[in-house]
Coordinates of C-alpha atoms in Angstrom, one line a residue:
M1 CA 142.9 -42.4 37.2
V2 CA 144.8 -39.4 37.8
T3 CA 143.7 -37.4 41.0
F4 CA 144.8 -33.9 41.7
F5 CA 144.4 -32.7 45.4
S6 CA 143.6 -29.4 45.9
E7 CA 143.0 -26.7 48.8
A8 CA 139.4 -25.7 47.0
R9 CA 136.1 -25.2 48.4
L10 CA 133.2 -26.1 46.1
V11 CA 129.7 -26.3 46.4
R12 CA 127.5 -28.9 45.0
S13 CA 124.1 -28.6 43.6
G14 CA 122.4 -31.8 42.7
A15 CA 125.4 -33.5 40.4
Q16 CA 127.3 -30.2 39.7
C17 CA 130.1 -28.8 41.7
L18 CA 130.3 -25.0 41.5
S19 CA 133.1 -22.6 43.0
T20 CA 133.0 -19.0 43.8
N21 CA 136.4 -18.7 42.0
K22 CA 136.1 -18.0 38.5
D23 CA 139.4 -19.0 37.7
L24 CA 138.2 -22.6 38.5
A25 CA 135.3 -22.8 36.2
G26 CA 134.9 -25.1 33.3
T27 CA 138.1 -26.7 33.1
G28 CA 140.2 -23.9 35.1
W29 CA 140.6 -26.2 38.0
T30 CA 142.7 -28.3 36.0
R31 CA 145.5 -25.6 35.6
G32 CA 148.6 -26.8 34.3
L33 CA 147.3 -30.3 33.8
L34 CA 144.8 -29.7 31.2
G35 CA 145.4 -32.9 28.6
V36 CA 146.2 -35.5 31.6
P37 CA 144.2 -38.5 30.7
G38 CA 141.4 -39.8 33.4
L39 CA 142.2 -36.5 35.5
R40 CA 139.7 -35.8 38.3
L41 CA 139.9 -33.1 41.2
A42 CA 139.7 -34.0 45.0
A43 CA 138.6 -30.7 46.9
R44 CA 136.2 -29.8 49.7
V45 CA 132.6 -29.9 49.0
R46 CA 129.7 -28.8 50.7
D47 CA 125.8 -29.4 49.5
D48 CA 124.0 -26.2 48.4
E49 CA 121.8 -25.5 51.4
G50 CA 120.4 -22.0 49.9
Q51 CA 123.2 -20.4 52.1
P52 CA 124.3 -17.0 50.1
A53 CA 128.0 -17.8 48.7
G54 CA 127.8 -14.9 45.9
D55 CA 128.3 -15.6 42.3
L56 CA 129.1 -19.3 41.4
W57 CA 131.0 -21.1 38.5
A58 CA 130.2 -24.8 37.3
L59 CA 133.3 -26.8 37.0
D60 CA 133.6 -29.6 34.2
G61 CA 135.0 -33.1 34.9
S62 CA 134.9 -35.7 37.9
V63 CA 135.3 -34.8 41.6
A64 CA 135.9 -36.9 44.5
P65 CA 134.7 -34.8 47.1
L66 CA 136.3 -34.5 50.7
P67 CA 134.8 -33.0 53.9
Y68 CA 134.2 -29.2 54.0
Y69 CA 136.1 -27.3 56.7
V70 CA 137.4 -23.9 56.9
G71 CA 140.0 -22.4 59.2
A72 CA 142.6 -23.9 61.9
R73 CA 139.9 -25.1 64.4
G74 CA 137.7 -26.7 61.3
T75 CA 140.7 -28.6 60.0
I76 CA 141.2 -30.2 63.6
L77 CA 137.8 -30.9 63.8
A78 CA 137.5 -32.3 60.1
L79 CA 140.8 -34.3 60.5
P80 CA 139.5 -38.0 61.1
R81 CA 136.8 -37.5 58.3
L82 CA 139.2 -36.0 55.7
A83 CA 141.9 -38.5 56.4
Q84 CA 139.5 -41.1 55.6
A85 CA 138.0 -39.6 52.6
T86 CA 141.3 -38.7 51.5
H87 CA 142.9 -42.3 51.7
R88 CA 139.7 -43.4 49.6
A89 CA 140.7 -41.2 47.0
V90 CA 144.2 -42.4 47.0
R91 CA 143.4 -46.1 46.8
E92 CA 141.2 -45.3 43.8
S93 CA 144.0 -43.3 42.0
D94 CA 146.9 -44.7 39.5
V95 CA 148.4 -41.3 40.3
V96 CA 148.5 -38.7 42.6
V97 CA 149.2 -34.9 42.1
A98 CA 149.5 -33.3 45.3
R99 CA 149.3 -29.6 45.7
A100 CA 151.6 -28.1 48.3
P101 CA 151.6 -26.5 50.7
G102 CA 148.1 -27.5 52.1
V103 CA 146.9 -29.9 54.5
I104 CA 145.0 -32.0 51.7
G105 CA 148.2 -32.3 49.5
L106 CA 150.4 -33.3 52.3
M107 CA 148.0 -35.6 53.5
A108 CA 147.6 -36.9 49.8
A109 CA 151.4 -37.1 49.4
V110 CA 152.1 -39.2 52.3
M111 CA 149.2 -41.6 52.0
A112 CA 150.4 -42.2 48.1
T113 CA 153.8 -42.9 49.5
V114 CA 152.7 -45.5 52.0
H115 CA 150.5 -47.1 49.2
R116 CA 153.4 -46.8 46.5
T117 CA 151.1 -44.9 44.4
P118 CA 153.1 -43.1 41.7
L119 CA 153.3 -39.2 43.1
A120 CA 153.8 -36.0 41.4
T121 CA 153.5 -32.7 43.5
E122 CA 152.9 -29.0 42.4
V123 CA 155.0 -26.4 44.9
V124 CA 153.2 -23.3 44.7
G125 CA 154.4 -21.7 48.0
D126 CA 156.8 -21.7 51.1
I127 CA 155.0 -23.5 54.4
E128 CA 157.8 -22.4 56.4
D129 CA 157.5 -18.7 55.7
V130 CA 153.8 -18.9 55.7
L131 CA 153.5 -20.2 59.2
L132 CA 156.5 -18.2 60.6
A133 CA 154.4 -14.9 59.0
G134 CA 152.0 -15.7 62.2
I135 CA 149.1 -17.1 59.8
A136 CA 148.3 -19.7 62.5
G137 CA 149.6 -17.7 65.4
A138 CA 152.4 -18.8 67.6
P139 CA 151.4 -22.5 67.7
G140 CA 152.0 -22.0 63.6
R141 CA 155.0 -20.8 64.2
R142 CA 156.4 -23.7 66.4
M143 CA 155.1 -26.2 63.8
A144 CA 157.1 -24.2 60.9
P145 CA 160.0 -26.3 60.9
I146 CA 158.4 -29.5 60.9
A147 CA 155.7 -28.7 58.4
G148 CA 158.9 -27.7 56.2
W149 CA 160.4 -31.1 56.9
V150 CA 157.2 -32.9 56.0
T151 CA 156.8 -30.9 52.7
R152 CA 160.7 -31.4 51.9
R153 CA 160.0 -35.1 52.3
A154 CA 156.6 -35.4 50.3
V155 CA 158.3 -33.5 47.5
G156 CA 161.7 -35.4 47.6
R157 CA 159.7 -38.7 47.4
S158 CA 157.7 -37.5 44.2
R159 CA 158.5 -39.0 41.1
A160 CA 158.0 -35.6 39.0
A161 CA 157.7 -32.1 40.4
R162 CA 156.2 -28.9 39.1
Y163 CA 157.2 -25.3 40.8
V164 CA 155.6 -21.8 40.2
T165 CA 159.2 -20.1 40.6
Q166 CA 162.4 -20.7 38.6
H167 CA 164.6 -21.2 41.3
T168 CA 163.3 -20.0 44.6
L169 CA 161.1 -22.8 45.8
Q170 CA 163.4 -25.4 43.8
H171 CA 166.1 -24.5 46.5
R172 CA 163.9 -24.9 49.4
Y173 CA 161.8 -28.1 48.5
P174 CA 163.9 -30.2 46.0
A175 CA 162.7 -33.2 44.3
R176 CA 164.2 -36.3 44.5
R177 CA 167.7 -37.1 42.4
G178 CA 166.7 -38.1 38.9
A179 CA 163.0 -36.7 39.1
P180 CA 161.9 -34.6 36.3
T181 CA 161.1 -31.1 37.3
V182 CA 159.8 -28.1 35.2
G183 CA 159.2 -24.5 36.7
F184 CA 156.1 -22.5 35.3
S185 CA 153.5 -20.2 36.7
S186 CA 149.7 -20.7 36.5
I187 CA 149.5 -17.1 35.9
V188 CA 148.6 -16.1 32.2
L189 CA 148.0 -12.6 31.3
P190 CA 145.1 -11.7 28.9
A191 CA 146.3 -9.6 25.8
D192 CA 144.5 -6.6 27.0
W193 CA 146.8 -6.4 30.3
L194 CA 150.0 -5.8 28.0
G195 CA 151.3 -2.9 26.7
A196 CA 150.2 -0.4 28.7
P197 CA 151.7 2.9 28.5
C198 CA 154.1 4.0 31.1
G199 CA 153.4 6.8 33.4
P200 CA 150.7 7.2 36.0
Q201 CA 147.3 7.8 35.1
S202 CA 145.9 9.6 38.3
P203 CA 147.0 13.2 39.1
V204 CA 147.1 12.3 42.8
P205 CA 150.2 10.3 43.8
T206 CA 148.7 6.7 44.4
I207 CA 150.0 3.8 46.0
L208 CA 147.9 0.3 45.2
A209 CA 148.1 -2.8 46.9
I210 CA 146.0 -6.1 46.4
G211 CA 145.4 -9.0 48.2
S212 CA 143.3 -11.2 50.9
Q213 CA 142.8 -9.1 54.2
E214 CA 141.9 -12.8 55.7
Q215 CA 145.3 -12.8 57.4
D216 CA 148.1 -10.3 58.0
Y217 CA 150.8 -12.1 55.6
K218 CA 150.0 -9.5 52.6
G219 CA 151.4 -6.7 54.7
H220 CA 148.9 -4.3 54.1
D221 CA 149.5 -3.0 57.9
L222 CA 152.8 -2.0 57.0
L223 CA 151.7 0.3 54.2
I224 CA 149.4 1.9 56.5
R225 CA 152.1 2.7 58.8
A226 CA 154.2 3.7 55.9
L227 CA 151.8 6.0 54.5
L228 CA 152.0 8.4 57.9
R229 CA 155.9 8.7 57.5
L230 CA 155.4 9.3 53.5
R231 CA 152.9 12.0 53.8
A232 CA 155.4 14.6 55.3
S233 CA 156.8 14.5 51.6
S234 CA 153.9 14.0 49.7
P235 CA 150.7 15.2 51.8
D236 CA 148.5 14.5 49.1
L237 CA 149.2 10.6 48.7
E238 CA 146.6 7.9 48.9
L239 CA 146.6 4.3 49.8
V240 CA 144.3 2.0 47.9
L241 CA 143.7 -1.6 49.5
V242 CA 142.1 -4.1 47.4
G243 CA 140.7 -7.1 48.9
E244 CA 138.8 -8.2 52.0
G245 CA 138.7 -10.1 54.9
R246 CA 138.6 -10.6 58.5
R247 CA 141.3 -8.3 59.4
Q248 CA 140.3 -5.5 57.5
A249 CA 138.5 -4.1 60.9
Y250 CA 141.6 -4.1 62.1
L251 CA 143.5 -2.1 59.2
R252 CA 140.6 0.2 59.3
D253 CA 141.6 0.7 63.2
L254 CA 145.2 1.0 62.7
A255 CA 144.5 3.7 59.9
D256 CA 142.1 5.5 62.4
E257 CA 144.7 5.2 65.2
L258 CA 147.4 6.8 63.1
G259 CA 145.5 9.5 61.7
V260 CA 145.8 8.5 57.8
A261 CA 142.2 7.0 57.8
D262 CA 141.2 10.0 55.1
R263 CA 144.1 9.2 52.7
V264 CA 143.2 5.0 52.8
T265 CA 140.8 3.8 50.6
F266 CA 139.4 0.2 51.1
A267 CA 138.3 -0.8 47.9
G268 CA 136.9 -4.3 48.8
Y269 CA 137.4 -7.3 46.5
V270 CA 137.3 -6.1 42.7
A271 CA 135.6 -8.7 40.6
D272 CA 135.5 -6.9 37.5
R273 CA 138.8 -7.5 35.6
A274 CA 138.2 -4.0 33.7
A275 CA 137.5 -2.0 37.2
L276 CA 140.6 -3.8 38.6
R277 CA 143.0 -2.9 35.5
E278 CA 141.6 0.7 35.9
L279 CA 142.9 0.5 39.3
V280 CA 146.4 -0.7 38.4
D281 CA 146.7 1.9 35.8
R282 CA 145.7 4.7 38.0
A283 CA 148.6 3.8 40.7
W284 CA 152.0 5.5 40.9
V285 CA 153.5 2.6 42.7
F286 CA 152.2 -0.7 43.5
A287 CA 153.3 -2.2 46.5
M288 CA 153.5 -5.9 47.7
P289 CA 155.1 -6.0 51.0
S290 CA 154.3 -9.8 52.1
R291 CA 155.4 -11.9 54.7
T292 CA 155.1 -14.9 52.4
E293 CA 154.6 -15.6 49.0
G294 CA 154.4 -17.9 46.0
L295 CA 154.6 -16.3 42.6
P296 CA 151.7 -13.5 43.3
R297 CA 149.6 -12.9 40.3
A298 CA 148.6 -9.4 41.3
L299 CA 152.5 -8.2 41.0
V300 CA 152.7 -9.9 37.7
E301 CA 149.9 -8.0 36.4
A302 CA 150.9 -4.5 37.9
M303 CA 154.0 -5.2 36.2
A304 CA 152.3 -5.8 32.8
R305 CA 150.7 -2.4 33.2
S306 CA 154.2 -0.8 33.2
R307 CA 153.7 0.1 36.9
A308 CA 156.7 0.6 39.1
C309 CA 156.5 -2.2 41.8
V310 CA 158.0 -2.5 45.4
G311 CA 157.9 -5.8 47.0
A312 CA 159.2 -8.0 49.6
S313 CA 161.9 -10.4 49.1
V314 CA 160.1 -13.6 49.9
G315 CA 158.8 -16.4 47.8
G316 CA 158.9 -15.7 44.0
I317 CA 159.1 -11.8 44.3
P318 CA 162.8 -11.6 43.9
E319 CA 162.4 -13.5 40.5
L320 CA 160.2 -10.9 39.4
I321 CA 161.6 -7.2 40.7
E322 CA 165.1 -5.9 41.0
A323 CA 167.0 -6.1 44.0
R324 CA 166.8 -2.5 44.5
W325 CA 162.8 -2.4 44.7
Q326 CA 163.0 -5.3 47.6
T327 CA 162.7 -4.9 51.1
P328 CA 163.4 -7.4 53.9
V329 CA 160.1 -8.7 55.7
D330 CA 158.4 -6.2 57.9
D331 CA 160.8 -3.4 57.5
V332 CA 158.8 -0.1 57.3
D333 CA 161.9 1.7 56.9
A334 CA 163.0 0.1 53.7
L335 CA 159.7 0.2 52.5
V336 CA 159.1 4.0 53.0
E337 CA 162.9 4.8 51.6
R338 CA 161.8 2.3 48.2
I339 CA 158.5 4.0 47.6
S340 CA 159.6 7.7 48.4
T341 CA 162.5 7.4 45.9
L342 CA 159.9 6.3 43.1
L343 CA 157.3 8.9 43.9
A344 CA 159.7 11.5 43.7
D345 CA 161.1 10.2 40.3
E346 CA 158.8 9.9 37.2
G347 CA 161.0 9.3 34.9
L348 CA 162.6 6.5 37.3
R349 CA 159.0 5.3 37.6
E350 CA 158.8 5.0 34.0
D351 CA 162.2 3.4 33.5
T352 CA 161.0 1.0 36.0
G353 CA 157.5 0.4 34.7
R354 CA 159.0 -0.3 31.2
R355 CA 161.6 -3.1 32.6
N356 CA 158.7 -4.8 34.4
A357 CA 156.5 -5.0 31.5
E358 CA 159.3 -6.8 29.7
V359 CA 159.5 -9.4 32.4
A360 CA 155.6 -9.6 32.6
S361 CA 155.5 -10.7 29.0
A362 CA 157.0 -14.0 29.9
Y363 CA 153.5 -14.9 31.4
Q364 CA 151.7 -14.8 28.1
V365 CA 150.0 -18.3 27.2
E366 CA 152.6 -18.9 24.3
S367 CA 155.4 -18.2 26.7
I368 CA 154.4 -21.0 29.1
E369 CA 152.4 -23.3 27.0
G370 CA 155.9 -25.5 26.2
A371 CA 156.2 -26.0 29.7
R372 CA 152.8 -26.8 30.5
Q373 CA 152.6 -29.4 28.2
Q374 CA 156.2 -30.6 29.4
W375 CA 154.5 -31.1 32.8
V376 CA 151.3 -33.2 31.3
R377 CA 153.7 -35.5 29.8
M378 CA 155.8 -36.1 33.0
V379 CA 152.3 -36.7 34.6
T380 CA 151.0 -38.7 32.2
A381 CA 154.4 -40.8 31.8
L382 CA 153.4 -42.1 35.6
I383 CA 150.4 -43.8 34.9
P384 CA 150.8 -47.3 35.2
R385 CA 150.4 -49.4 31.5
R386 CA 147.8 -52.2 31.7

């Protein structure tokens, strides 16, 4: 049995596990592992007690339930039960595939190493960047070097590793000497996201950003601060923020405080893909001034729609957009300069958008299938022969 340890949160109704994330529906949870024999998912599961959870989609396949928790405090309270359940799931496994960063993935990796269970890792982000960005507050910043060391140790002891970047995460979290590695993203662009005409679809200059507002790491606060200064040269400029989370109240207060609330649209979570594509198409500039990233789906999708894009030089963003459109983390001055340059020059936006669409075309299913099959073979090769 091959067990994939994930940070996913599921709802159990009878014998069926469900998810609020449509991307996990059916065999979607397998991500790049579809085709590995005897694959099951280890994830947080809570019983359906009639609590409203929004739309739910059923998962196919076997699930090893882990204790359900949310947030830092929930993690601490659940640790003893989580360790026990993770240990049991690892002992039942012939191969462990651990997704990092994440408490569950790292715990499974450590236990697999102790029990000498073959271990493969999927590296989808930079835990040091995440913690240094303030996701867990001051304690998290202090723990960042330790978390990075633990992750490097786990990946360094893996017998196979997969990365969502081509270079960045490989450099930060290298696999052990001689271990096979592969780099590919789980992002697969639908055909209708490719081939959009260059040029803005909105008569009003618009900046678009997409991302969770549960924490501050997407940098939406930086865009609100940048908007105040950008309006000096573009008074009709609008900022559209797609996403939701507990920090949205802070973002609304910040927009009020700076006097730009009338030019900021909080679009919430947009589940309808056609509606989301329309928002992307209307944007003059797509911005992702994140404080930490893996390889961001929203940026790849905006590039596929031939949008001019600006982003912070973190995670996999430098592998996607040109250096001149990257900004240092938390640098509002650079953000204003990059965005204003693009807003002022339609031809430049179109040229940049065409280049972005070419880069994004590499994320079609046929472009990554070879690398995905290689990963399946690498994990399958770790299964002990009986």
